[in-house]
């Protein structure tokens, strides 16, 4: 059996949304990674096997963790095919297992990402067919092995996707409404809000409840991949089931319930515990409220997320609360003029009924940030899922 690049170097690459790099780096550091260095839309890092499994199981911020098998100069499709055939794919696949490829090509002789992926797939399939007369199947929805091909300036990298697909798919999204936020983006927003359960958190435009579910997962220390059924690292030739079981058992044992004294709300004195629910949301849409109820049900301690149908205009207001929200932004939901008018009214609501609160507002369209009528303490562009958005923090005095 060959020794692959990740085995020689212990080097990996984590992909994340633009603007979440600092969050990602801090998370990796906290989980024990070393040699953390920024890369294009991601972060390079080193980790031993145990730490690596832990990172894949717990990361809230990264959408993919990739283990490189080989890096090579690649000036043509022919060379891509030839080099991909040099890997013994029976180290990763059998005829009963399925695979899929994500590919990304930039500034290279090979111009088309999809075609590059196709050539790569042929190399794998032909190797099996030449040896056995049969070929493994491609399954783009739920493959056993997810591979990644990245070619930049004629330098190619072939990697195994250790999550076995994008890690933003936590597994709790049973129902959705229009314009749901990616879970990894929501997790980064919760992280940037610096909320630690010391006071209530409310989302007045909660939609399907992504921010609420991510707040609960963080607060209860629920591993982000807790509900995930398959992991790409199970297909690595050096996969160690004992180490993986130990990692998973330890992470699951570290989950905590909201309300356990000194755990999920460590900074709160018992006497000043909030009367309102620690994590709550509201939305004008009945379907959104139903979606939150369906989604939270998959998570441990789900009852700790309270949700109700309400137009924000009718809310009584908040005190000493962290407001984290993603109002309609007129791209996929309604029109931009409507979103502009709504934001102005929401700004008035914050000024008049939310003194003593801190608000973190994610605008899916960065140009809308000016429409609230409040001056932000800071702004952080965050791009994810095709949205060129921005997160703003407001102190409401
Ligand atoms: C961009 S979506 C929020 C998506 C959410 N972050 C998620 O991940 O599913 C905006 C939400 O605002 C809600 N909304 C629109 N007008 C509202 C109003 N006046 N009061 C409360 N909610 C409203 C919509 O029903 C929609 O669910």
XYZ file of C-alpha atoms and ligand atoms in Angstrom:
424
model
C 0.000 0.000 0.000
C 1.294 3.482 -0.881
C 1.987 6.187 1.652
C -0.114 9.220 0.808
C 0.819 12.858 1.237
C -1.298 13.438 4.369
C 0.377 10.440 6.040
C 3.841 11.828 5.353
C 3.104 15.398 6.450
C 0.004 15.353 8.736
C -1.029 18.416 6.689
C -4.700 19.105 5.949
C -6.805 21.873 4.444
C -10.083 23.246 5.822
C -12.483 25.109 3.513
C -14.617 27.898 4.904
C -16.722 30.899 3.901
C -14.907 34.136 3.119
C -14.846 36.336 6.212
C -14.892 33.436 8.692
C -11.124 32.761 8.562
C -10.383 34.149 12.038
C -13.232 32.102 13.559
C -11.963 29.008 11.757
C -8.384 29.515 12.870
C -9.442 30.044 16.497
C -11.595 26.920 16.357
C -8.747 24.809 14.954
C -6.384 26.103 17.616
C -8.909 25.256 20.336
C -9.208 21.734 18.968
C -5.451 21.165 19.040
C -4.357 21.765 15.420
C -0.896 23.250 14.851
C 0.911 25.128 12.019
C -2.334 26.936 11.151
C -1.815 29.048 8.034
C -4.250 30.930 5.815
C -4.855 29.733 2.240
C -7.301 30.593 -0.525
C -10.817 30.269 0.972
C -9.481 28.091 3.716
C -6.808 27.237 6.205
C -3.878 24.801 6.169
C -3.127 23.004 9.406
C -1.357 20.027 10.964
C -3.012 17.465 13.196
C -2.425 13.937 14.395
C -5.046 11.301 13.644
C -6.994 11.701 16.903
C -7.113 15.493 16.628
C -8.134 15.219 12.993
C -11.164 13.009 13.744
C -12.085 15.405 16.541
C -11.882 18.403 14.184
C -14.115 16.735 11.596
C -16.628 15.754 14.293
C -16.761 19.085 16.084
C -16.051 21.867 13.595
C -18.887 24.375 13.296
C -17.119 26.764 10.924
C -15.469 24.610 8.233
C -17.514 23.215 5.360
C -14.889 20.680 4.290
C -11.742 19.167 5.786
C -9.520 17.722 3.057
C -6.702 15.154 3.330
C -4.328 15.541 0.337
C -3.265 12.298 -1.332
C -0.997 13.796 -3.965
C 0.087 17.202 -5.299
C 1.477 17.415 -8.855
C 2.118 19.724 -11.800
C -0.776 19.319 -14.168
C -0.743 20.979 -17.591
C -3.194 18.770 -19.479
C -6.195 16.474 -19.122
C -4.006 13.612 -20.361
C -1.561 14.106 -17.500
C -4.393 14.426 -14.987
C -5.776 11.071 -16.169
C -2.357 9.394 -16.097
C -1.434 10.688 -12.624
C -4.837 9.867 -11.134
C -4.395 6.317 -12.444
C -1.111 6.008 -10.537
C -3.076 6.041 -7.272
C -4.270 2.579 -6.287
C -7.969 3.369 -5.782
C -8.607 -0.022 -4.183
C -6.950 1.563 -1.090
C -10.125 3.681 -0.767
C -12.902 1.962 -2.678
C -14.386 -1.436 -3.381
C -16.892 -2.291 -6.088
C -19.730 -2.136 -3.555
C -18.859 1.429 -2.465
C -19.883 4.614 -4.248
C -17.888 7.756 -4.873
C -18.296 11.347 -6.062
C -15.962 14.147 -7.077
C -16.004 17.884 -6.434
C -13.612 19.793 -8.654
C -12.388 23.334 -8.879
C -10.016 24.655 -11.536
C -8.632 28.194 -11.780
C -5.939 29.989 -13.821
C -4.759 26.746 -15.467
C -4.402 25.129 -18.888
C -7.339 22.927 -17.961
C -10.165 25.438 -17.922
C -13.326 23.552 -17.169
C -13.834 22.295 -13.585
C -16.603 19.919 -14.584
C -14.567 18.386 -17.404
C -11.557 17.981 -15.099
C -13.803 16.135 -12.648
C -15.022 13.942 -15.498
C -11.470 13.000 -16.558
C -10.603 12.235 -12.927
C -13.681 10.031 -12.566
C -12.769 8.122 -15.778
C -9.280 7.438 -14.399
C -10.768 5.797 -11.291
C -13.477 3.875 -13.111
C -11.090 2.636 -15.843
C -8.602 1.392 -13.237
C -11.262 -0.822 -11.647
C -12.611 -1.956 -15.019
C -9.148 -2.917 -16.278
C -8.445 -4.940 -13.131
C -11.836 -6.536 -12.445
C -14.088 -5.980 -15.455
C -16.448 -4.027 -13.197
C -16.620 -0.432 -11.937
C -17.780 1.298 -8.734
C -20.779 3.590 -9.071
C -20.917 7.351 -8.744
C -23.458 8.682 -6.224
C -23.457 12.466 -6.040
C -26.005 12.610 -3.176
C -24.670 10.246 -0.553
C -21.334 8.749 -1.665
C -19.161 6.537 0.536
C -16.057 8.336 -0.735
C -16.091 12.039 -1.610
C -12.979 13.149 -3.501
C -11.819 16.668 -4.233
C -9.750 17.849 -7.171
C -8.277 21.347 -7.008
C -6.115 22.777 -9.799
C -4.680 26.257 -9.429
C -2.000 27.654 -11.784
C -1.451 24.153 -13.187
C -0.733 22.656 -9.756
C -3.210 19.890 -8.934
C -4.173 18.483 -5.552
C -6.278 15.346 -5.111
C -7.794 14.978 -1.648
C -10.249 12.878 0.317
C -13.070 14.959 1.792
C -12.964 13.758 5.400
C -16.531 14.783 6.210
C -17.765 12.831 3.187
C -19.579 15.916 1.874
C -20.161 19.460 3.013
C -20.201 19.738 6.804
C -22.806 22.502 6.708
C -25.333 19.686 6.383
C -25.702 19.053 10.103
C -28.689 16.756 9.734
C -31.223 18.798 11.731
C -32.798 20.617 8.774
C -35.972 18.589 8.299
C -37.924 21.581 6.975
C -36.867 24.778 5.356
C -38.331 28.146 4.421
C -37.235 30.490 1.645
C -33.657 31.746 1.891
C -32.372 29.610 4.791
C -28.896 30.425 5.951
C -26.029 27.917 5.677
C -25.407 26.298 9.043
C -21.659 27.014 8.936
C -22.392 30.712 8.319
C -24.920 30.774 11.166
C -22.347 29.135 13.451
C -19.757 31.772 12.502
C -22.269 34.548 13.279
C -23.011 33.050 16.705
C -19.261 32.817 17.282
C -18.699 36.436 16.211
C -21.524 37.586 18.501
C -19.433 36.330 21.432
C -22.632 35.034 23.045
C -21.914 32.481 25.776
C -25.355 32.022 27.295
C -24.806 34.801 29.821
C -28.093 36.394 28.734
C -30.995 35.445 26.443
C -30.593 35.298 22.675
C -33.508 36.133 20.360
C -33.915 35.996 16.557
C -36.987 38.054 15.477
C -36.731 36.892 11.801
C -35.860 33.300 12.659
C -37.044 31.581 9.444
C -36.242 27.884 9.763
C -34.229 28.541 12.934
C -30.675 28.035 11.733
C -29.220 30.675 14.069
C -31.268 29.248 16.966
C -30.145 25.661 16.323
C -26.503 26.733 16.019
C -26.801 28.737 19.263
C -28.211 25.644 21.012
C -25.486 23.401 19.598
C -22.795 25.785 20.768
C -24.326 26.309 24.184
C -24.863 22.604 24.821
C -21.486 21.700 23.302
C -23.198 19.375 20.821
C -20.620 18.223 18.244
C -21.571 19.811 14.902
C -21.524 16.399 13.179
C -23.491 14.694 16.008
C -26.320 13.715 13.625
C -24.072 12.806 10.706
C -24.244 9.192 9.564
C -21.209 8.954 7.256
C -17.677 10.316 7.408
C -15.134 10.364 4.605
C -12.254 9.433 6.931
C -13.820 5.973 7.340
C -12.525 5.257 3.790
C -8.903 6.209 4.498
C -6.528 3.228 4.327
C -5.174 4.005 7.827
C -8.608 4.591 9.424
C -8.504 3.530 13.080
C -11.921 2.532 14.420
C -10.709 2.420 18.043
C -9.407 5.986 17.960
C -12.581 7.211 16.223
C -14.831 5.547 18.825
C -12.803 7.109 21.642
C -13.007 10.565 20.025
C -16.751 10.286 19.487
C -17.458 8.917 22.965
C -15.438 11.704 24.598
C -17.075 14.468 22.531
C -20.575 13.114 23.220
C -19.832 12.863 26.941
C -18.866 16.541 26.949
C -22.337 17.665 25.864
C -24.112 19.710 28.518
C -27.736 20.570 29.173
C -28.886 24.162 29.403
C -29.844 24.846 32.969
C -27.287 22.527 34.542
C -25.742 24.677 37.230
C -22.371 26.021 36.238
C -22.428 24.402 32.815
C -24.264 25.899 29.870
C -24.639 29.250 31.560
C -21.354 29.427 33.444
C -21.217 33.208 33.684
C -24.720 33.660 35.131
C -25.449 34.045 38.821
C -28.411 31.864 39.833
C -30.327 34.926 41.132
C -30.082 36.767 37.835
C -31.113 33.890 35.560
C -33.318 35.295 32.795
C -37.062 34.854 33.029
C -37.357 34.596 29.235
C -36.105 31.467 27.442
C -32.361 31.434 26.904
C -32.761 30.820 23.162
C -35.886 32.055 21.402
C -37.118 33.112 18.002
C -40.125 34.573 16.262
C -41.220 34.946 12.650
C -44.272 36.321 10.867
C -44.688 33.070 8.935
C -46.552 30.080 10.368
C -44.534 27.800 8.080
C -41.299 29.170 9.528
C -42.461 28.436 13.076
C -43.410 24.892 12.031
C -39.978 24.487 10.403
C -38.185 25.560 13.599
C -40.220 23.043 15.614
C -39.380 20.263 13.142
C -35.695 21.179 12.980
C -35.031 21.614 16.697
C -36.649 18.193 17.326
C -33.559 16.444 15.927
C -31.289 18.033 18.541
C -30.724 17.041 22.171
C -32.291 19.545 24.606
C -34.524 20.773 21.730
C -37.202 22.135 24.086
C -34.750 24.840 25.122
C -35.454 26.673 21.835
C -38.731 28.589 22.198
C -40.427 29.859 19.069
C -43.651 31.719 18.282
C -45.383 33.348 15.343
C -45.080 37.130 15.569
C -44.591 40.136 13.366
C -41.598 41.975 14.892
C -43.758 45.166 14.969
C -45.934 43.443 17.606
C -43.130 42.241 19.873
C -43.121 43.899 23.282
C -39.378 44.570 23.064
C -36.296 43.198 24.797
C -33.990 44.060 27.629
C -30.501 42.690 28.304
C -30.750 40.358 25.305
C -28.460 39.438 22.430
C -30.446 39.845 19.225
C -28.975 37.820 16.355
C -30.866 37.899 13.113
C -30.985 37.773 9.317
C -33.862 39.965 8.073
C -35.341 39.609 4.563
C -32.938 41.091 2.048
C -34.959 41.228 -1.150
C -32.800 38.881 -3.256
C -34.687 35.673 -2.930
C -37.420 36.990 -0.589
C -39.708 39.710 -1.916
C -38.377 42.921 -3.370
C -35.565 45.230 -2.346
C -37.780 48.284 -1.698
C -39.866 46.180 0.681
C -36.705 45.002 2.458
C -35.467 48.606 2.720
C -38.720 49.849 4.292
C -38.831 46.898 6.689
C -35.269 47.533 7.827
C -35.997 51.158 8.598
C -38.921 50.058 10.782
C -36.791 47.380 12.400
C -34.157 50.044 13.180
C -36.870 52.105 14.928
C -37.977 49.009 16.859
C -34.402 48.406 18.041
C -33.955 52.058 19.092
C -37.270 52.318 20.916
C -37.851 48.851 22.390
C -34.456 47.191 22.784
C -32.323 49.497 24.916
C -29.706 47.589 26.870
C -29.468 44.937 24.144
C -26.770 44.128 21.600
C -27.861 43.318 18.044
C -25.960 41.344 15.400
C -27.614 41.699 12.036
C -26.571 39.703 8.987
C -27.616 41.400 5.742
C -27.668 38.994 2.784
C -27.181 42.096 0.642
C -24.424 44.299 2.105
C -25.895 47.484 0.602
C -28.917 47.149 2.947
C -26.797 47.765 6.059
C -27.201 51.531 5.583
C -30.992 51.307 5.706
C -31.311 50.431 9.414
C -30.579 53.972 10.574
C -28.159 52.865 13.312
C -24.390 53.184 13.392
C -22.656 49.796 13.743
C -19.835 49.221 16.238
C -18.182 47.016 13.615
C -18.878 45.350 10.270
C -17.628 42.017 8.967
C -18.231 40.972 5.346
C -19.266 37.294 5.233
C -19.758 35.561 1.882
C -21.485 32.216 1.764
C -23.946 30.256 -0.362
C -23.720 32.838 -3.184
C -24.553 35.731 -0.838
C -22.322 38.775 -0.616
C -23.432 39.608 2.894
C -22.244 41.579 5.890
C -22.585 41.159 9.655
C -22.953 44.351 11.755
C -22.855 44.751 15.513
C -25.008 47.429 17.235
C -24.937 48.442 20.903
C -28.416 49.757 21.788
C -28.173 52.358 24.533
C -33.864 35.692 5.359
S -35.182 34.892 6.156
C -34.437 34.243 7.614
C -33.809 32.916 7.314
C -33.263 32.258 8.551
N -32.043 32.876 9.016
C -33.022 30.767 8.263
O -31.867 30.322 8.332
O -33.954 30.055 7.923
C -36.160 36.224 6.790
C -37.393 35.821 7.556
O -38.054 37.016 7.971
C -39.436 36.726 8.092
N -40.176 38.006 8.132
C -40.458 38.851 7.115
N -41.139 39.935 7.571
C -41.265 39.782 8.917
C -41.852 40.555 9.951
N -42.462 41.710 9.708
N -41.770 40.109 11.219
C -41.170 38.920 11.496
N -40.640 38.112 10.548
C -40.671 38.548 9.280
C -39.723 35.833 6.879
O -40.875 35.054 7.104
C -38.426 35.005 6.781
O -38.600 33.759 7.423
